[in-house]
Tab-separated table of C-alpha atoms in Angstrom:
chain	number	residue	atom	x	y	z
W	1025	MET	CA	-0.030	-0.124	0.369
W	1026	ALA	CA	0.934	3.318	-0.609
W	1027	ILE	CA	1.661	5.704	2.377
W	1028	ARG	CA	-0.335	8.265	3.531
W	1029	LEU	CA	1.568	9.110	6.353
W	1030	VAL	CA	5.547	9.376	7.732
W	1031	ALA	CA	5.899	9.401	11.785
W	1032	LEU	CA	9.749	10.956	11.919
W	1033	ASP	CA	11.610	11.151	15.329
W	1034	MET	CA	13.882	14.619	16.260
W	1035	ASP	CA	17.324	13.869	17.615
W	1036	GLY	CA	19.231	10.962	16.804
W	1037	THR	CA	17.009	11.025	13.025
W	1038	ILE	CA	16.229	13.995	11.387
W	1039	LEU	CA	18.777	16.264	13.033
W	1040	LEU	CA	22.755	16.200	12.855
W	1041	ASP	CA	24.241	15.268	16.331
W	1042	ASP	CA	24.328	19.141	17.332
W	1043	HIS	CA	20.306	18.507	18.233
W	1044	LEU	CA	19.797	21.350	16.255
W	1045	THR	CA	20.527	21.397	12.365
W	1046	VAL	CA	18.764	18.977	9.695
W	1047	THR	CA	20.920	18.266	6.449
W	1048	PRO	CA	19.150	20.094	2.584
W	1049	ALA	CA	18.951	16.195	1.511
W	1050	VAL	CA	16.711	15.919	4.847
W	1051	ARG	CA	15.038	19.348	3.966
W	1052	GLN	CA	13.709	18.740	0.985
W	1053	ALA	CA	12.869	15.205	0.800
W	1054	ILE	CA	10.367	16.203	4.053
W	1055	CYS	CA	9.305	18.710	1.690
W	1056	ALA	CA	9.289	16.572	-1.108
W	1057	ALA	CA	6.656	14.152	0.717
W	1058	ALA	CA	4.576	16.437	1.700
W	1059	LYS	CA	4.470	17.731	-1.739
W	1060	LYS	CA	3.135	14.376	-2.295
W	1061	GLY	CA	0.176	15.110	-0.016
W	1062	VAL	CA	1.879	12.403	2.629
W	1063	GLN	CA	0.855	13.514	6.381
W	1064	VAL	CA	3.878	14.615	7.633
W	1065	VAL	CA	3.972	14.021	11.494
W	1066	PRO	CA	7.102	14.704	13.441
W	1067	ALA	CA	7.121	11.921	16.708
W	1068	THR	CA	9.416	13.633	19.445
W	1069	GLY	CA	10.242	12.873	22.611
W	1070	ARG	CA	10.637	17.146	23.093
W	1071	VAL	CA	7.891	18.976	24.152
W	1072	PHE	CA	5.543	21.695	21.520
W	1073	SER	CA	7.991	24.255	22.276
W	1074	MET	CA	11.238	22.221	21.172
W	1075	LEU	CA	9.932	21.641	17.696
W	1076	PRO	CA	12.964	22.524	15.575
W	1077	ASP	CA	11.862	25.026	12.972
W	1078	VAL	CA	12.427	23.281	10.106
W	1079	PHE	CA	8.708	21.861	11.199
W	1080	GLN	CA	7.323	25.824	12.845
W	1081	ARG	CA	7.392	26.601	9.112
W	1082	MET	CA	6.066	24.154	6.797
W	1083	GLU	CA	2.742	24.823	6.153
W	1084	ASP	CA	1.601	20.983	5.239
W	1085	VAL	CA	2.377	19.819	8.386
W	1086	ARG	CA	-0.188	20.324	10.606
W	1087	TYR	CA	0.037	17.335	13.632
W	1088	VAL	CA	2.879	16.948	15.738
W	1089	ILE	CA	2.836	13.923	18.443
W	1090	ASN	CA	5.005	15.200	21.829
W	1091	SER	CA	6.622	14.420	25.109
W	1092	ASN	CA	6.615	10.813	23.718
W	1093	GLY	CA	3.384	10.127	23.080
W	1094	ALA	CA	1.765	12.518	25.476
W	1095	SER	CA	0.202	14.893	23.565
W	1096	VAL	CA	-0.983	15.394	19.675
W	1097	ARG	CA	-1.231	18.802	18.738
W	1098	ASP	CA	-2.590	20.796	15.642
W	1099	MET	CA	-0.605	23.369	14.979
W	1100	ARG	CA	-3.415	24.531	13.156
W	1101	GLU	CA	-6.288	24.525	14.766
W	1102	ASP	CA	-3.523	25.499	17.568
W	1103	LYS	CA	-4.978	22.623	19.716
W	1104	VAL	CA	-4.121	19.289	21.789
W	1105	ILE	CA	-6.203	16.904	20.297
W	1106	TYR	CA	-5.211	13.968	22.049
W	1107	HIS	CA	-3.189	13.636	25.382
W	1108	LYS	CA	-2.538	11.289	28.243
W	1109	CYS	CA	-0.868	12.763	30.685
W	1110	ILE	CA	0.911	11.709	34.803
W	1111	SER	CA	-1.336	12.304	37.064
W	1112	ALA	CA	-0.634	14.904	39.809
W	1113	GLU	CA	-0.426	12.989	41.827
W	1114	THR	CA	1.858	10.501	40.981
W	1115	ALA	CA	4.099	12.816	39.522
W	1116	GLY	CA	3.872	14.359	43.684
W	1117	LYS	CA	5.390	10.597	44.290
W	1118	ILE	CA	8.113	11.086	41.671
W	1119	LEU	CA	9.720	14.389	43.071
W	1120	ASP	CA	9.367	12.284	46.787
W	1121	MET	CA	11.576	9.521	45.353
W	1122	LEU	CA	13.837	12.248	43.342
W	1123	GLU	CA	13.717	14.402	46.131
W	1124	PRO	CA	17.676	12.910	47.719
W	1125	TYR	CA	18.993	12.680	44.771
W	1126	GLY	CA	20.043	16.306	43.155
W	1127	LEU	CA	19.073	15.538	39.731
W	1128	LEU	CA	17.663	17.564	37.363
W	1129	ILE	CA	13.521	17.668	37.267
W	1130	GLN	CA	11.642	19.054	33.899
W	1131	PHE	CA	8.147	18.654	34.233
W	1132	TYR	CA	6.511	19.025	30.168
W	1133	CYS	CA	3.342	20.239	30.492
W	1134	GLU	CA	1.093	21.719	28.362
W	1135	GLY	CA	3.903	22.494	25.436
W	1136	ASN	CA	6.934	24.201	27.795
W	1137	ILE	CA	8.977	22.532	30.405
W	1138	TYR	CA	9.127	23.541	33.799
W	1139	THR	CA	11.913	23.523	35.791
W	1140	GLU	CA	13.154	24.824	39.577
W	1141	LYS	CA	15.394	28.190	39.667
W	1142	ARG	CA	17.725	25.763	42.172
W	1143	LEU	CA	18.305	23.289	39.797
W	1144	MET	CA	19.437	25.613	36.481
W	1145	LYS	CA	22.343	25.269	37.173
W	1146	HIS	CA	22.394	21.470	35.837
W	1147	VAL	CA	21.148	22.834	32.636
W	1148	ASP	CA	24.637	23.756	31.309
W	1149	GLU	CA	26.424	20.932	32.973
W	1150	LEU	CA	24.545	18.534	30.025
W	1151	PRO	CA	26.860	17.095	27.578
W	1152	PHE	CA	25.622	19.226	25.055
W	1153	SER	CA	27.263	22.178	22.819
W	1154	LYS	CA	26.655	25.485	24.153
W	1155	GLU	CA	24.433	26.548	20.934
W	1156	PHE	CA	22.071	24.016	21.974
W	1157	ILE	CA	22.385	24.767	25.900
W	1158	ALA	CA	20.923	27.862	25.212
W	1159	GLU	CA	18.157	26.868	23.066
W	1160	ILE	CA	17.570	24.233	25.958
W	1161	ARG	CA	17.673	27.572	28.670
W	1162	LYS	CA	15.394	29.457	25.930
W	1163	THR	CA	12.678	27.099	26.640
W	1164	GLN	CA	12.203	26.308	30.358
W	1165	GLN	CA	10.395	28.235	32.475
W	1166	GLU	CA	11.490	28.765	36.082
W	1167	VAL	CA	9.275	28.026	38.712
W	1168	ASP	CA	10.518	28.600	42.810
W	1169	SER	CA	8.206	24.781	42.855
W	1170	LEU	CA	7.644	21.807	41.688
W	1171	ARG	CA	5.566	20.572	43.917
W	1172	THR	CA	3.512	24.028	43.713
W	1173	PHE	CA	3.164	23.810	40.498
W	1174	LEU	CA	0.982	20.348	40.718
W	1175	GLN	CA	-0.604	22.501	42.877
W	1176	GLU	CA	-2.139	24.461	39.917
W	1177	HIS	CA	-1.767	21.881	37.547
W	1178	PRO	CA	-4.212	19.009	38.899
W	1179	GLU	CA	-4.799	17.322	35.390
W	1180	GLY	CA	-0.784	16.727	35.779
W	1181	ILE	CA	1.734	16.479	33.136
W	1182	GLU	CA	3.185	15.133	29.889
W	1183	LYS	CA	6.463	13.400	30.755
W	1184	CYS	CA	9.011	13.946	33.441
W	1185	ASN	CA	12.463	13.942	32.065
W	1186	LEU	CA	16.007	13.501	33.812
W	1187	ALA	CA	18.726	14.697	31.938
W	1188	HIS	CA	22.367	13.297	31.806
W	1189	VAL	CA	21.297	10.709	34.577
W	1190	PRO	CA	25.410	8.822	35.773
W	1191	SER	CA	25.641	5.185	35.807
W	1192	PRO	CA	25.167	3.280	37.938
W	1193	LEU	CA	22.168	5.465	39.238
W	1194	ARG	CA	20.452	5.683	35.644
W	1195	GLU	CA	19.790	1.700	36.113
W	1196	GLU	CA	19.214	2.474	39.648
W	1197	LEU	CA	16.221	4.369	39.740
W	1198	TRP	CA	14.870	2.822	36.312
W	1199	LYS	CA	14.374	-0.043	37.708
W	1200	MET	CA	12.753	1.957	40.189
W	1201	PHE	CA	9.758	3.792	38.300
W	1202	ASP	CA	9.680	0.516	36.411
W	1203	ALA	CA	8.223	-0.677	39.821
W	1204	ILE	CA	5.313	1.363	39.826
W	1205	PRO	CA	2.489	0.420	37.885
W	1206	GLU	CA	1.106	3.897	36.489
W	1207	LEU	CA	4.712	4.904	34.644
W	1208	ALA	CA	6.348	4.089	31.202
W	1209	VAL	CA	10.277	4.031	31.716
W	1210	VAL	CA	11.973	5.164	28.292
W	1211	SER	CA	14.998	6.909	26.693
W	1212	SER	CA	15.633	9.359	23.897
W	1213	ALA	CA	19.635	9.574	24.111
W	1214	GLY	CA	22.596	7.044	26.169
W	1215	SER	CA	21.689	9.313	29.621
W	1216	ASN	CA	18.246	10.086	30.477
W	1217	LEU	CA	15.293	8.670	31.748
W	1218	GLU	CA	11.824	10.302	30.876
W	1219	LEU	CA	8.728	8.558	32.959
W	1220	ASN	CA	5.395	8.606	31.275
W	1221	GLN	CA	1.582	7.553	31.961
W	1222	ARG	CA	2.355	3.948	31.444
W	1223	ASP	CA	0.148	4.081	28.268
W	1224	ALA	CA	1.461	6.375	26.592
W	1225	SER	CA	3.971	6.103	23.292
W	1226	LYS	CA	4.884	7.566	20.027
W	1227	GLY	CA	2.864	4.008	19.288
W	1228	ASP	CA	-0.380	5.147	21.300
W	1229	ALA	CA	-0.114	8.191	19.460
W	1230	LEU	CA	0.127	8.034	16.451
W	1231	ARG	CA	-2.437	4.936	16.123
W	1232	HIS	CA	-5.255	7.796	17.812
W	1233	LEU	CA	-4.234	10.776	14.896
W	1234	CYS	CA	-4.360	7.461	12.407
W	1235	GLU	CA	-7.790	6.703	13.661
W	1236	GLN	CA	-8.651	10.221	13.091
W	1237	LEU	CA	-7.394	10.425	9.813
W	1238	HIS	CA	-8.907	7.441	8.464
W	1239	ILE	CA	-5.345	5.740	7.442
W	1240	ALA	CA	-4.395	2.184	7.965
W	1241	SER	CA	-0.848	1.187	9.730
W	1242	GLU	CA	-0.154	-0.246	6.440
W	1243	GLU	CA	-0.499	3.075	4.924
W	1244	VAL	CA	2.501	4.989	7.738
W	1245	MET	CA	5.930	4.995	7.398
W	1246	ALA	CA	8.328	5.438	10.933
W	1247	VAL	CA	11.593	6.230	11.322
W	1248	GLY	CA	13.153	6.062	14.867
W	1249	ASP	CA	16.569	5.383	16.840
W	1250	SER	CA	15.390	4.719	20.640
W	1251	GLY	CA	14.410	3.153	22.826
W	1252	ASN	CA	11.460	5.776	22.634
W	1253	ASP	CA	10.716	5.310	19.193
W	1254	ILE	CA	10.085	1.049	19.237
W	1255	GLU	CA	6.108	1.135	19.826
W	1256	MET	CA	6.122	3.711	16.730
W	1257	LEU	CA	8.071	1.055	14.497
W	1258	ARG	CA	6.082	-0.952	15.348
W	1259	PHE	CA	3.107	0.422	14.879
W	1260	ALA	CA	3.864	1.565	11.130
W	1261	GLY	CA	3.361	-0.817	7.866
W	1262	CYS	CA	6.536	0.231	6.924
W	1263	SER	CA	8.730	0.735	10.103
W	1264	VAL	CA	13.063	1.987	9.228
W	1265	ALA	CA	15.880	2.539	11.679
W	1266	MET	CA	18.567	4.901	11.336
W	1267	GLY	CA	21.866	3.278	11.064
W	1268	ASN	CA	22.746	4.771	14.146
W	1269	SER	CA	20.383	3.528	16.144
W	1270	THR	CA	20.139	0.888	19.584
W	1271	PRO	CA	19.940	-2.705	18.799
W	1272	ASP	CA	16.546	-2.213	20.834
W	1273	ALA	CA	15.054	0.026	17.932
W	1274	MET	CA	17.198	-1.681	15.205
W	1275	GLU	CA	15.527	-4.877	16.302
W	1276	ALA	CA	11.824	-3.200	16.374
W	1277	ALA	CA	12.170	-2.033	12.864
W	1278	LYS	CA	11.347	-4.217	9.224
W	1279	TYR	CA	14.294	-1.722	7.814
W	1280	ARG	CA	17.466	0.249	7.463
W	1281	THR	CA	18.605	3.897	6.554
W	1282	ALA	CA	21.924	5.592	6.889
W	1283	SER	CA	22.939	7.217	10.118
W	1284	ASN	CA	21.161	11.087	10.707
W	1285	GLN	CA	24.944	12.566	10.055
W	1286	GLU	CA	24.597	10.467	6.278
W	1287	ASP	CA	21.225	11.746	5.572
W	1288	GLY	CA	19.562	8.358	6.534
W	1289	VAL	CA	15.927	9.592	6.819
W	1290	ALA	CA	15.983	12.417	2.793
W	1291	LEU	CA	17.118	8.333	1.417
W	1292	ALA	CA	14.581	6.123	3.023
W	1293	ILE	CA	11.082	8.837	2.241
W	1294	GLN	CA	13.552	8.370	-1.107
W	1295	LYS	CA	13.567	4.896	-1.955
W	1296	TYR	CA	9.901	4.190	0.736
W	1297	ILE	CA	7.728	7.507	-0.742
W	1298	LEU	CA	8.783	8.822	-3.787
W	1299	GLU	CA	9.772	6.100	-5.703
W	1300	GLY	CA	7.333	3.799	-4.053
């Protein structure tokens, strides 16, 4: 069946290793797919406010999956059309469990990132370029207390992100949170821990969006590289792992393409959409 929708992960897939830029070949391929009538859907662990310019400036890109599938936004209507949030009560338990560790805790909520002012110093310790750290700082909303924030947002949060957690603490926390029935633990980068509502995933969000658009899974192509892409890759009839993918993402995909540094997305779009 012809591809009618392509879901594209961001970091490690569309974006180069600087987490900021897209090659001309990838940009051109995305535009060509959209002009062919294919729904191009960014599917990212990022919050909406960190969606790269390449998508914000494309009029043909209407829907975006954010926060590992906790939110699907219609950019044309500027509204969330599907969401699965961590409850405020569970988010409070997360804060209780993390209290002894002094980590950078980021709450994703309503398209923005929130963190406590006292923790902002840890942003500069992240293993990214100065340019990307500046971009992160630009999108952070500083609050005095995340506990007070939860009282003001009883609807809960899209995601809790723990950035750059060193081993073996990362493994310890992963097991601790994975044992909580309400939570799912994934990672989009080697040192991240990302907490979502147990049933939230890019695959779940993609399925609901496809149901709304009357698109079958066989008409979907998904491209990704990390653990938070696995459910999306399993859902899509045409699933493609990047050359730089983690082993579990490789295993979940039917096909492989080149790395993000080698125009892998452009090659996949050319092969399975433009020539398909």
